[in-house]
Amino acid sequence: MSILIEGKSGTRHLLMGNEAIARGALEAGVHVAAGYPGTPSSEIIESLAKVCGPRNLYVEWSVNEKVAMEVAAAASFAGLRSLCVMKQNGVNVASDFLLHLAGSGTRAGMVIVPCDDPGALSSANEGESRHFARLVEIPLLEPGDFQQAKDMIKWAFALSEQIRNPVMVRSVTRLSHASGNVVFGDLPAVDAEAYFKHDGPALDPLQGVMLSYPVALKHRGQQEKLQQAVSLFEQSPFNTYEGPENPELLVITSSACCLYSTEAIHLLGLEERVGLLKLTTTWPLPPQLMENYLARTDKILVVEEVIRFLENEVKVLAAELAPRIGIKTFFGKKDGLLPTVGELNPDLVAGALARIFKMDYEPVAATYAAQAAEMAAKAPGRDLTFCPGCPHRASFWTIHNVLEMDNRQGFVCGDIGCYSLAMLPSGFSTLKTLHAMGSGAGLASGFGKLKAFGMDQPAVAVSGDSTFFHAVLPALVNAVHQQSDITLIVLDNSGTAMTGFQPHPGRPVDAAGNPAPQIDIASVCEAIGARVRTCDPFDLERTERTLLEMLADTPGVKVLVLKQICALSPEKKAKKMFEMRLDESICLGENCGCNRLCTRIFKCPGLNWDAAAGVARIDEVICAGCGVCASICPAGAISKKEVA
Amino acid sequence: MHVFGSNELVEDVLKTDLCVGCGACVNLCPYYKTWRGKTARLFPCDLPRGRCHAYCPKAEVDLDELSRKIWQTTYDGSPLGNHRKIIAARAGEKMLPGAFQAGGTVSALVTVALRNGLIDAVALTDRQGLTPVARLITDWREVVNCAGTKLMAAPTLAAVNEAVGQGRRRLGVVGTACQMTAVAQMRTNPLEEEDFSDPIALAVGLFCNWSLDTRQFQQFLSAKIDLAAIRGMDVPPPPADILVLTTDTGTVEIPLSQIKPIIAQTCFTCPDMTAEFADVSVGMFEGRPGWNTVIVRSDKGAELIEKARGEKYLETEAMPEENIAHLSRAAAEKKARALRMLMRRNLLNNKNGRHAAVRMPTEIVERILKG
Ligand SMILES: Cc1cc2nc3c(=O)[nH]c(=O)nc-3n(C[C@H](O)[C@H](O)[C@H](O)COP(=O)(O)OP(=O)(O)OC[C@H]3O[C@@H](n4cnc5c(N)ncnc54)[C@H](O)[C@@H]3O)c2cc1C
Ligand code: SF4
Ligand code: SF4
């Protein structure tokens, strides 16, 4: 059983930020939670899935973020509190629905939690969800610590019900994935009843139809709701100030930067000179509260991550308030004091403070770079690479080789998942484009129509199994209908591996682990009208032959499903398929005929080059027993024996 | 002979369209592959010297050195190369029937060599659809399955390398002039390997003026006829000026003017029309369908012909002098044409560390150009 429902009210627990958010939702009496896996957000839905039985909760991993938001909205319309979770760029996917949802309004509390990834630690972008709150005009909350992460979720549900519109509570990697102490509150009773009332007066928010029509009328109503939210923000207990009554400098910050700013001020001993306003209700800003603090000083530093949002909002407000509070000097990103890309940290904030106060502060020792380089030289080389036994290494080996053999300068349009790594040498630098979920197939669909302009390079796209359902399907339908000439390779490793094996529609289980109907990717593609083949990527020879033939085949849409379970999948239980042996007396090493193919090019971490002996060796501890290297060794030095 | 590595082979041959796709670099290592008439290298290899480069007939071929090693004599640039005699021949009464290109001399010689254990296996050229593919044949009854000329450059030598890799040492091989150059280089142990032994027991060369680029030929034909119906192809001697395709439903004639643009560009740099480094070289007998012209070059070649004739697998006749003179003229013209192209492309006898495709003594160059 999970601590999330066992922990008694008033007790203190060490929780990951994402668990705190989940507990907050439970304390708010959430009944439906939906999301699409994406780092750093995935643990929220996972934590809720674990307690769905005892808490009378419906939890799902939806096919994509837009559908997740629609599923959550349906619950709200039917009177159940609902939560919708995604990573930052998931909001882009859901935004079309969100725009209309903000227009139609909601009923029971609906909270949207995007987890942003400043610095793109696990993303292909540094996108931001904050701007979407302003774009679609819904309230934005940003907890600054773990306790707030829990408490503000509960508060957000109440707010959503008060204004009958969704509320966005934004987290970031350093909040979602770090841990801190959280004092629990009460859990409400679990019973709930769903009913969608739709036959009352059309414009009645609780009994009528849920539409964004008539648009102007609804839009005006929405903006009035936002004003209600602002007046609640003015009183919010979650916005706090610490520091002198009239500081020399006011630091305004939010989210994880609250922690960085506190530490930076402490580091420089500026507690008596700097005031720190930690805002959690960041859009729309409450003007009276802001006036109160802005009036206390002439200099203001805004600390936030990635591009300017808070800084601009504060400046607009300060301009409006100027007749009363006077003209201020602003520090932040506009003047280049803080970077507009990447994460912040206490050092960067301290550096900014030191420059404002003309203090002699070196956040990083001058010798640091040299020392780091020296240490790095001592550490063993660690490429960013696929795991030992990863099916993607085998798949990209073949895809790369086939495109070379095909010899028409063909290329692969990449997509989002572990296999994005194939843009690097670990995947033989096979990917030549990488954008959003499903964009590989979409780009290929476009490339595949350029024959008329003399382009005869084969266009290939790759997609993971989860990505296939998420956003590849429409692109594939497009390619078939437009008679584009593409080959789509679905790298089916039986789960959403990159984010932790969450199930997807191609799996026979749902988020709670119950049996669920499984949708067969090959059959779907066939039904759309593509020519489909299926191979085991570990069978290099057959996969190579099949793909070569597919590329040489007549034009049209072809799909190759490469099916092999992820090496780390819990279902595999780390069991080796083969016991591998390398006969060093046969190994050709650096001689003509091999030149270290396995350790120089294939580079599975289970293979080591013994430079002194001039032979390759297998590291039995690391080897996952997939057997693939036996098929690539030109000398037949590697043999495999099936494990009983 | 200058031997470099794989990276140089890619730069000097693959990237400059000099590659004919002969297969000499394929199956030596995991890096070179052949597919649908093209040779590709999968990954970089930084070895300074490799067999791929050493064997390639388009990279640093030193004809004088090769001639000394194979024939124990200097390269003199004579039109038909080192040889003992030139005869006419065709398959004898004992030879299995087959869809021979001309007299079936090639198939007959290979059959006899296999039957008598002079060789254990032979690398021939079959086709899959219209794509030439290498075949290693060990059963003499299967030789005829590969009869007939595929007018496209073929990766035949990939089968030789594969067989050598499997430990075979008494191999036969049939191939065009460039392939015979590669085979000669294979036989001379260019990398000075300690445990080397010559794996080639019989090299049968084919006369060759040019070959077609496989992919372009397929593309060209697929717009005109059903590729699956093609049974054979031939270029009859001048003044015909056509390429003739035999199909299930009759013959199709294509003017050579349409074929010329799809000749492999590398063939215009090739100075060898009669496979000068083979044991025997076989070509058409102009004006006498069903017969071959045969140039006997080595003792081994001469012995094989005697044996084949004795066993009634081969029938021979003297070759008329005027045919030999005509052949010689054509071969000399090809040599001169090729040298001019090599010089225009800066590929002959390069100095100052710049790589060449072909090297030969300058006085021989002059002799060939004078004609
Ligand atoms: C590309 C090419 C161009 C040629 N050009 C000329 C020419 O200009 N003048 C001339 O007199 N003769 C030329 N020939 C040779 C001629 O076509 C016959 O191959 C030769 O006369 C032998 O005839 P045969 O009846 O004895 O052959 P067969 O007994 O039918 O045997 C033919 C043999 O050729 C081999 N072969 C077929 N295609 C290829 C290929 N693409 N590459 C390597 N080996 C192959 C097969 O393995 C087979 O063993 C050419 C051959 C080729 C392959
Ligand atoms: S050896 Fe033959 S196939 Fe290889 S590069 Fe040279 S010409 Fe091309
Ligand atoms: S012309 Fe020369 S290079 Fe071309 S296929 Fe014939 S022998 Fe080879």
CSV table of C-alpha atoms and ligand atoms in Angstrom, one decimal, chain B residues 99-107 124-125 146-152 154 156 174-176 179 206-211 282-284 292, ligand 1:
chain,number,residue,atom,x,y,z
B,99,ALA,CA,21.7,-20.5,-72.9
B,100,PHE,CA,25.3,-19.6,-73.9
B,101,GLN,CA,26.2,-16.2,-74.9
B,102,ALA,CA,28.1,-17.5,-78.0
B,103,GLY,CA,29.9,-20.8,-78.2
B,104,GLY,CA,29.6,-21.7,-74.6
B,105,THR,CA,33.4,-21.9,-74.3
B,106,VAL,CA,33.5,-20.3,-70.9
B,107,SER,CA,30.9,-22.6,-69.5
B,124,LEU,CA,30.2,-17.0,-61.6
B,125,THR,CA,27.6,-14.4,-62.4
B,146,CYS,CA,24.9,-18.9,-65.1
B,147,ALA,CA,25.5,-19.0,-68.8
B,148,GLY,CA,24.8,-15.9,-70.8
B,149,THR,CA,26.2,-12.3,-70.5
B,150,LYS,CA,24.6,-9.9,-68.1
B,151,LEU,CA,25.7,-6.6,-69.7
B,152,MET,CA,25.9,-4.8,-66.4
B,154,ALA,CA,28.6,-7.5,-61.6
B,156,THR,CA,31.2,-11.5,-58.9
B,174,VAL,CA,35.0,-15.9,-64.5
B,175,GLY,CA,34.9,-12.2,-65.0
B,176,THR,CA,35.4,-9.1,-67.1
B,179,GLN,CA,37.7,-8.2,-62.5
B,206,LEU,CA,35.8,-12.1,-70.7
B,207,PHE,CA,36.4,-9.5,-73.4
B,208,CYS,CA,34.8,-6.3,-72.4
B,209,ASN,CA,34.3,-2.9,-74.0
B,210,TRP,CA,32.0,-1.5,-71.4
B,211,SER,CA,29.3,-2.6,-69.0
B,282,VAL,CA,37.1,-15.4,-74.1
B,283,GLY,CA,35.0,-13.2,-76.4
B,284,MET,CA,32.7,-13.2,-79.3
B,292,ASN,CA,34.1,-17.7,-79.5
C,1,LIG,C1,29.8,-6.7,-69.4
C,1,LIG,C2,30.3,-7.6,-70.5
C,1,LIG,C3,30.7,-7.0,-71.7
C,1,LIG,C4,31.2,-7.7,-72.7
C,1,LIG,N1,31.7,-7.1,-73.9
C,1,LIG,C5,32.2,-7.9,-74.9
C,1,LIG,C6,32.7,-7.3,-76.1
C,1,LIG,O1,32.7,-6.0,-76.2
C,1,LIG,N2,33.2,-8.1,-77.1
C,1,LIG,C7,33.3,-9.4,-76.9
C,1,LIG,O2,33.8,-10.1,-77.8
C,1,LIG,N3,32.8,-10.0,-75.8
C,1,LIG,C8,32.3,-9.3,-74.8
C,1,LIG,N4,31.8,-9.9,-73.7
C,1,LIG,C9,31.9,-11.3,-73.6
C,1,LIG,C10,30.8,-12.1,-74.2
C,1,LIG,O3,29.6,-11.5,-74.0
C,1,LIG,C11,30.8,-13.5,-73.7
C,1,LIG,O4,30.7,-13.5,-72.3
C,1,LIG,C12,31.9,-14.3,-74.1
C,1,LIG,O5,32.0,-14.3,-75.5
C,1,LIG,C13,31.8,-15.8,-73.7
C,1,LIG,O6,30.8,-16.4,-74.3
C,1,LIG,P1,30.4,-17.9,-73.9
C,1,LIG,O7,29.3,-18.3,-74.8
C,1,LIG,O8,31.6,-18.7,-73.8
C,1,LIG,O9,29.8,-17.6,-72.5
C,1,LIG,P2,28.8,-18.5,-71.6
C,1,LIG,O10,29.3,-19.9,-71.7
C,1,LIG,O11,27.4,-18.2,-71.8
C,1,LIG,O12,29.3,-18.0,-70.1
C,1,LIG,C14,29.1,-16.6,-69.8
C,1,LIG,C15,29.9,-16.4,-68.5
C,1,LIG,O13,29.9,-15.0,-68.3
C,1,LIG,C16,29.8,-14.8,-66.9
C,1,LIG,N5,29.2,-13.5,-66.9
C,1,LIG,C17,28.0,-13.1,-67.3
C,1,LIG,N6,27.7,-11.8,-67.1
C,1,LIG,C18,28.8,-11.4,-66.5
C,1,LIG,C19,29.1,-10.1,-65.9
C,1,LIG,N7,28.3,-9.1,-66.1
C,1,LIG,N8,30.3,-10.0,-65.3
C,1,LIG,C20,31.1,-11.0,-65.1
C,1,LIG,N9,30.9,-12.2,-65.6
C,1,LIG,C21,29.7,-12.4,-66.3
C,1,LIG,C22,29.0,-15.9,-66.4
C,1,LIG,O14,29.4,-16.2,-65.1
C,1,LIG,C23,29.2,-17.0,-67.3
C,1,LIG,O15,30.0,-18.0,-66.8
C,1,LIG,C24,31.3,-9.1,-72.6
C,1,LIG,C25,30.9,-9.7,-71.5
C,1,LIG,C26,30.4,-9.0,-70.4
C,1,LIG,C27,30.0,-9.7,-69.1
